[in-house]
Amino acid sequence: MFLAFISIMPQMFEALSFGITGRAVERGQVVIHTINPRDFATDNYRRIDERPFGGGPGMVMMAEPLEKAILHTKALAVEYFAKHGIANPTCPVIYLSPQGQTLDEETVLAHVKFDGMILLCGRYEGVDERLIECYVDSQISIGDYVLTGGELPAMVLADSVIRRLPDVMNEASADQDSFVDGLLDCPHYTKPLIFKNKKVPEVLLTGHHANIAKWRFLEQVKRTKTHRPDLWAKFSPTKEQAKWLKELDKT
Ligand code: 4G0
């Protein structure tokens, strides 16, 4: 996957060169570019922000340096897709903003299907609306709060998509996670057998895989009912899960 971050703080994306995302880059499963709009500013001070028309506090990112940065990035993307023999590539320009669609695991999986993504990271009060109208394909938010820039949201989106790419993670472990089956995760335990006088739940030591699967599912149900009633309301069980839930109802 081709990933480009348009940001005036390109150093922040070095974080992606660690851990599983870093390994995906080393293996060539992901190619990352960072593009600094400041490199496309025309004045001597390399200005990319200006005061808003109509007055008010804060600054707005100017359309022109961002336009140049986006066009440059699209040229890099074309090069990448040609080199990798990808015909009719899909590579949306995505603006990380509090106005966007809230990211969830379903949205993540929809983005895994793209051949690339160009992630536009705003600072200050955001970017000139005309730039958004002309160049932005979609807007994503990582939740209802404001940050000092779109860089962390862009990395959140990138990380959540990279770990879902084929062969990046053990597919089984990605599918086991919270939200994937619409429930919160079950508790996990490892050595030692006793910690602070607390024992590991007995069933996990039996080696009885069917009982363990059932116990884990019922733990997921408990947690989801108490902490996320909204997720519980939408949950549709498999045949086996329905059977386990019926047994639970009887007791
Ligand atoms: C655009 C995204 C970008 C507009 C970006 C701020 C939170 C998120 C930014 C603004 C961000 C998120 C209107 C302040 C940069 N903060 N929730 N900050 N405004 O995804």
Tab-separated table of C-alpha atoms and ligand atoms in Angstrom:
chain	number	residue	atom	x	y	z
A	1	MET	CA	0.000	0.000	0.000
A	2	PHE	CA	1.137	3.543	-0.852
A	3	LEU	CA	0.807	5.896	2.151
A	4	ALA	CA	1.596	9.600	1.935
A	5	PHE	CA	1.331	12.067	4.790
A	6	ILE	CA	1.075	15.746	3.912
A	7	SER	CA	2.191	17.566	7.055
A	8	ILE	CA	4.324	20.460	8.241
A	9	MET	CA	5.671	18.074	10.933
A	10	PRO	CA	6.948	15.157	8.866
A	11	GLN	CA	9.256	13.903	11.673
A	12	MET	CA	6.187	12.732	13.621
A	13	PHE	CA	5.675	9.859	11.173
A	14	GLU	CA	8.992	8.275	12.167
A	15	ALA	CA	6.881	6.604	14.869
A	16	LEU	CA	5.528	4.261	12.167
A	17	SER	CA	9.013	2.794	11.618
A	18	PHE	CA	8.739	0.861	14.908
A	19	GLY	CA	7.021	-2.411	15.718
A	20	ILE	CA	4.579	-4.112	13.368
A	21	THR	CA	4.127	-1.040	11.152
A	22	GLY	CA	7.927	-0.701	10.890
A	23	ARG	CA	8.250	-4.358	9.880
A	24	ALA	CA	5.545	-3.865	7.215
A	25	VAL	CA	7.601	-0.965	5.801
A	26	GLU	CA	10.855	-3.006	5.885
A	27	ARG	CA	9.132	-5.844	4.026
A	28	GLY	CA	7.847	-3.420	1.364
A	29	GLN	CA	4.193	-4.177	2.206
A	30	VAL	CA	3.784	-0.447	2.834
A	31	VAL	CA	5.637	2.465	1.240
A	32	ILE	CA	5.519	5.691	3.258
A	33	HIS	CA	6.154	9.209	1.972
A	34	THR	CA	6.015	12.434	3.968
A	35	ILE	CA	5.466	15.670	2.073
A	36	ASN	CA	5.956	19.051	3.746
A	37	PRO	CA	3.687	21.809	2.365
A	38	ARG	CA	6.320	24.320	3.522
A	39	ASP	CA	8.533	23.048	0.680
A	40	PHE	CA	5.857	24.384	-1.715
A	41	ALA	CA	5.454	27.831	-0.150
A	42	THR	CA	6.404	30.682	-2.479
A	43	ASP	CA	7.426	33.472	-0.090
A	44	ASN	CA	10.799	33.968	1.605
A	45	TYR	CA	9.399	32.954	4.999
A	46	ARG	CA	7.888	29.670	3.678
A	47	ARG	CA	4.462	30.667	5.113
A	48	ILE	CA	1.730	28.056	4.935
A	49	ASP	CA	-0.802	29.705	7.312
A	50	GLU	CA	-2.666	33.015	7.245
A	51	ARG	CA	-5.252	34.892	9.317
A	52	PRO	CA	-8.884	33.966	8.554
A	53	PHE	CA	-11.005	36.280	6.379
A	54	GLY	CA	-13.769	37.711	8.553
A	55	GLY	CA	-11.466	37.827	11.544
A	56	GLY	CA	-11.431	35.677	14.622
A	57	PRO	CA	-8.800	33.722	16.511
A	58	GLY	CA	-6.319	31.256	15.068
A	59	MET	CA	-4.797	30.666	11.678
A	60	VAL	CA	-5.914	28.792	8.565
A	61	MET	CA	-3.694	26.703	6.289
A	62	MET	CA	-3.459	28.297	2.842
A	63	ALA	CA	-4.834	26.443	-0.197
A	64	GLU	CA	-1.946	27.059	-2.619
A	65	PRO	CA	0.988	25.304	-0.865
A	66	LEU	CA	-1.360	22.421	-0.015
A	67	GLU	CA	-2.510	22.151	-3.645
A	68	LYS	CA	1.098	21.941	-4.821
A	69	ALA	CA	1.874	19.349	-2.136
A	70	ILE	CA	-1.146	17.231	-3.156
A	71	LEU	CA	-0.281	17.370	-6.887
A	72	HIS	CA	3.331	16.412	-6.098
A	73	THR	CA	2.084	13.509	-3.939
A	74	LYS	CA	-0.278	12.300	-6.679
A	75	ALA	CA	2.705	12.176	-9.058
A	76	LEU	CA	4.594	10.020	-6.521
A	77	ALA	CA	1.552	7.753	-6.279
A	78	VAL	CA	1.327	7.352	-10.071
A	79	GLU	CA	5.013	6.343	-10.097
A	80	TYR	CA	4.466	3.793	-7.316
A	81	PHE	CA	1.420	2.199	-8.985
A	82	ALA	CA	3.237	1.980	-12.365
A	83	LYS	CA	6.280	0.344	-10.718
A	84	HIS	CA	4.031	-2.183	-8.941
A	85	GLY	CA	1.909	-2.875	-12.033
A	86	ILE	CA	-1.290	-1.704	-10.330
A	87	ALA	CA	-3.853	-0.739	-13.011
A	88	ASN	CA	-6.752	1.603	-12.124
A	89	PRO	CA	-5.456	2.293	-8.631
A	90	THR	CA	-7.671	3.716	-5.889
A	91	CYS	CA	-5.880	6.318	-3.774
A	92	PRO	CA	-8.178	8.844	-2.095
A	93	VAL	CA	-7.089	12.116	-0.507
A	94	ILE	CA	-8.325	11.881	3.085
A	95	TYR	CA	-8.507	14.887	5.407
A	96	LEU	CA	-8.259	14.099	9.123
A	97	SER	CA	-10.693	16.435	10.834
A	98	PRO	CA	-13.217	16.542	13.681
A	99	GLN	CA	-15.914	16.961	10.970
A	100	GLY	CA	-15.123	13.574	9.448
A	101	GLN	CA	-16.827	10.198	9.710
A	102	THR	CA	-15.827	8.559	12.992
A	103	LEU	CA	-13.298	5.768	12.531
A	104	ASP	CA	-14.340	2.255	13.561
A	105	GLU	CA	-13.187	-1.254	12.595
A	106	GLU	CA	-15.680	-1.395	9.703
A	107	THR	CA	-14.264	1.866	8.285
A	108	VAL	CA	-10.752	0.470	8.742
A	109	LEU	CA	-11.608	-2.616	6.660
A	110	ALA	CA	-13.119	-0.405	3.937
A	111	HIS	CA	-9.785	1.476	3.721
A	112	VAL	CA	-7.681	-1.724	3.539
A	113	LYS	CA	-9.132	-2.159	0.027
A	114	PHE	CA	-7.428	0.984	-1.320
A	115	ASP	CA	-4.118	0.726	-3.193
A	116	GLY	CA	-2.991	3.877	-1.437
A	117	MET	CA	-4.078	6.804	0.712
A	118	ILE	CA	-2.960	10.431	0.738
A	119	LEU	CA	-3.508	11.723	4.275
A	120	LEU	CA	-3.812	15.486	4.660
A	121	CYS	CA	-2.907	16.686	8.151
A	122	GLY	CA	-4.163	20.117	9.151
A	123	ARG	CA	-2.862	22.302	11.992
A	124	TYR	CA	-4.252	25.508	13.539
A	125	GLU	CA	-7.993	25.908	12.739
A	126	GLY	CA	-7.730	23.620	9.718
A	127	VAL	CA	-7.348	24.255	5.983
A	128	ASP	CA	-9.015	26.664	3.539
A	129	GLU	CA	-12.451	25.232	2.647
A	130	ARG	CA	-11.838	25.628	-1.124
A	131	LEU	CA	-8.866	23.244	-0.941
A	132	ILE	CA	-11.156	20.673	0.707
A	133	GLU	CA	-13.859	21.154	-1.956
A	134	CYS	CA	-11.370	20.730	-4.813
A	135	TYR	CA	-9.048	17.981	-3.582
A	136	VAL	CA	-10.404	16.063	-0.582
A	137	ASP	CA	-12.299	12.824	-1.278
A	138	SER	CA	-13.335	12.056	2.291
A	139	GLN	CA	-12.883	13.205	5.880
A	140	ILE	CA	-12.150	10.937	8.827
A	141	SER	CA	-12.280	11.733	12.538
A	142	ILE	CA	-10.789	9.482	15.220
A	143	GLY	CA	-13.315	10.682	17.805
A	144	ASP	CA	-15.121	13.668	19.269
A	145	TYR	CA	-12.199	15.703	20.610
A	146	VAL	CA	-9.801	18.278	19.192
A	147	LEU	CA	-6.038	17.776	18.837
A	148	THR	CA	-3.333	20.266	17.854
A	149	GLY	CA	-2.995	18.617	14.441
A	150	GLY	CA	-4.200	15.860	12.128
A	151	GLU	CA	-0.871	14.004	12.378
A	152	LEU	CA	-1.847	11.691	15.260
A	153	PRO	CA	-5.256	10.920	13.680
A	154	ALA	CA	-3.472	10.136	10.377
A	155	MET	CA	-1.134	7.746	12.192
A	156	VAL	CA	-4.094	6.150	13.991
A	157	LEU	CA	-5.811	5.539	10.629
A	158	ALA	CA	-2.573	4.291	9.028
A	159	ASP	CA	-1.771	1.924	11.934
A	160	SER	CA	-5.291	0.494	12.037
A	161	VAL	CA	-5.214	-0.113	8.252
A	162	ILE	CA	-1.632	-1.491	8.096
A	163	ARG	CA	-2.325	-4.163	10.738
A	164	ARG	CA	-5.281	-5.332	8.609
A	165	LEU	CA	-3.275	-5.678	5.359
A	166	PRO	CA	-2.801	-9.265	4.151
A	167	ASP	CA	0.308	-10.944	5.706
A	168	VAL	CA	1.210	-8.000	7.974
A	169	MET	CA	-0.068	-9.655	11.150
A	170	ASN	CA	-1.022	-13.174	12.017
A	171	GLU	CA	-4.500	-13.033	10.468
A	172	ALA	CA	-5.935	-15.122	13.329
A	173	SER	CA	-4.726	-12.694	15.989
A	174	ALA	CA	-6.113	-9.655	14.118
A	175	ASP	CA	-9.480	-11.414	13.788
A	176	GLN	CA	-9.568	-12.412	17.478
A	177	ASP	CA	-9.507	-8.791	18.633
A	178	SER	CA	-12.164	-6.604	20.147
A	179	PHE	CA	-14.784	-5.241	17.755
A	180	VAL	CA	-13.960	-7.703	14.997
A	181	ASP	CA	-16.859	-9.934	15.998
A	182	GLY	CA	-18.696	-6.916	17.418
A	183	LEU	CA	-17.854	-7.620	21.065
A	184	LEU	CA	-15.166	-6.409	23.455
A	185	ASP	CA	-12.205	-8.712	24.001
A	186	CYS	CA	-12.038	-11.346	26.751
A	187	PRO	CA	-9.416	-11.128	29.539
A	188	HIS	CA	-5.967	-12.573	28.854
A	189	TYR	CA	-3.525	-14.265	31.242
A	190	THR	CA	0.063	-15.481	31.100
A	191	LYS	CA	2.830	-16.536	33.524
A	192	PRO	CA	3.045	-16.535	36.490
A	193	LEU	CA	0.162	-18.772	37.577
A	194	ILE	CA	-0.344	-16.612	40.688
A	195	PHE	CA	0.163	-12.820	40.789
A	196	LYS	CA	-0.664	-10.774	43.936
A	197	ASN	CA	-2.506	-13.822	45.270
A	198	LYS	CA	-4.725	-13.889	42.137
A	199	LYS	CA	-4.967	-17.203	40.250
A	200	VAL	CA	-5.457	-17.665	36.529
A	201	PRO	CA	-9.058	-18.886	35.837
A	202	GLU	CA	-9.051	-22.690	36.163
A	203	VAL	CA	-10.699	-23.442	32.779
A	204	LEU	CA	-7.722	-21.905	30.932
A	205	LEU	CA	-5.436	-24.576	32.447
A	206	THR	CA	-7.601	-27.563	31.419
A	207	GLY	CA	-6.606	-27.703	27.748
A	208	HIS	CA	-10.317	-28.265	26.962
A	209	HIS	CA	-10.544	-26.035	23.887
A	210	ALA	CA	-14.337	-26.073	23.530
A	211	ASN	CA	-14.827	-25.079	27.183
A	212	ILE	CA	-12.169	-22.369	26.828
A	213	ALA	CA	-13.837	-20.935	23.705
A	214	LYS	CA	-17.192	-20.867	25.517
A	215	TRP	CA	-15.700	-19.261	28.650
A	216	ARG	CA	-13.960	-16.578	26.574
A	217	PHE	CA	-17.145	-15.803	24.668
A	218	LEU	CA	-19.180	-15.454	27.881
A	219	GLU	CA	-16.487	-13.142	29.320
A	220	GLN	CA	-16.759	-11.040	26.149
A	221	VAL	CA	-20.542	-10.915	26.624
A	222	LYS	CA	-20.214	-9.857	30.299
A	223	ARG	CA	-17.808	-7.058	29.447
A	224	THR	CA	-19.772	-5.837	26.452
A	225	LYS	CA	-23.092	-5.760	28.350
A	226	THR	CA	-21.581	-3.688	31.187
A	227	HIS	CA	-19.143	-1.415	29.343
A	228	ARG	CA	-20.685	-1.120	25.849
A	229	PRO	CA	-24.470	-1.688	25.874
A	230	ASP	CA	-24.548	0.034	22.439
A	231	LEU	CA	-22.401	-2.751	20.942
A	232	TRP	CA	-24.413	-5.447	22.748
A	233	ALA	CA	-27.662	-4.114	21.233
A	234	LYS	CA	-26.248	-4.574	17.706
A	235	PHE	CA	-24.638	-7.980	18.325
A	236	SER	CA	-25.762	-10.958	16.257
A	237	PRO	CA	-24.415	-14.296	17.516
A	238	THR	CA	-23.297	-17.270	15.440
A	239	LYS	CA	-25.205	-20.567	15.872
A	240	GLU	CA	-22.727	-21.800	18.494
A	241	GLN	CA	-22.755	-18.478	20.365
A	242	ALA	CA	-26.584	-18.510	20.387
A	243	LYS	CA	-26.435	-21.954	22.026
A	244	TRP	CA	-24.050	-20.671	24.719
A	245	LEU	CA	-26.291	-17.653	25.351
A	246	LYS	CA	-29.358	-19.917	25.755
A	247	GLU	CA	-27.511	-21.985	28.380
A	248	LEU	CA	-26.692	-18.728	30.139
A	249	ASP	CA	-30.382	-17.679	30.139
A	250	LYS	CA	-31.385	-20.895	31.940
A	251	THR	CA	-29.084	-20.188	34.908
B	1	4G0	C1	-9.177	20.356	11.021
B	1	4G0	C2	-8.592	15.652	13.703
B	1	4G0	C3	-8.056	19.753	11.569
B	1	4G0	C4	-9.954	21.192	11.786
B	1	4G0	C5	-7.775	16.777	13.583
B	1	4G0	C6	-8.470	20.864	13.648
B	1	4G0	C7	-8.883	16.147	16.004
B	1	4G0	C8	-9.142	15.326	14.925
B	1	4G0	C9	-7.686	20.038	12.883
B	1	4G0	C10	-9.603	21.469	13.108
B	1	4G0	C11	-7.564	17.560	14.708
B	1	4G0	C12	-10.008	14.133	15.085
B	1	4G0	C13	-11.694	22.746	13.439
B	1	4G0	C14	-9.953	22.722	15.207
B	1	4G0	C15	-6.476	19.399	13.483
B	1	4G0	N1	-8.108	17.225	15.915
B	1	4G0	N2	-10.900	14.107	16.065
B	1	4G0	N3	-6.834	18.698	14.703
B	1	4G0	N4	-10.427	22.309	13.901
B	1	4G0	O1	-9.891	13.194	14.324
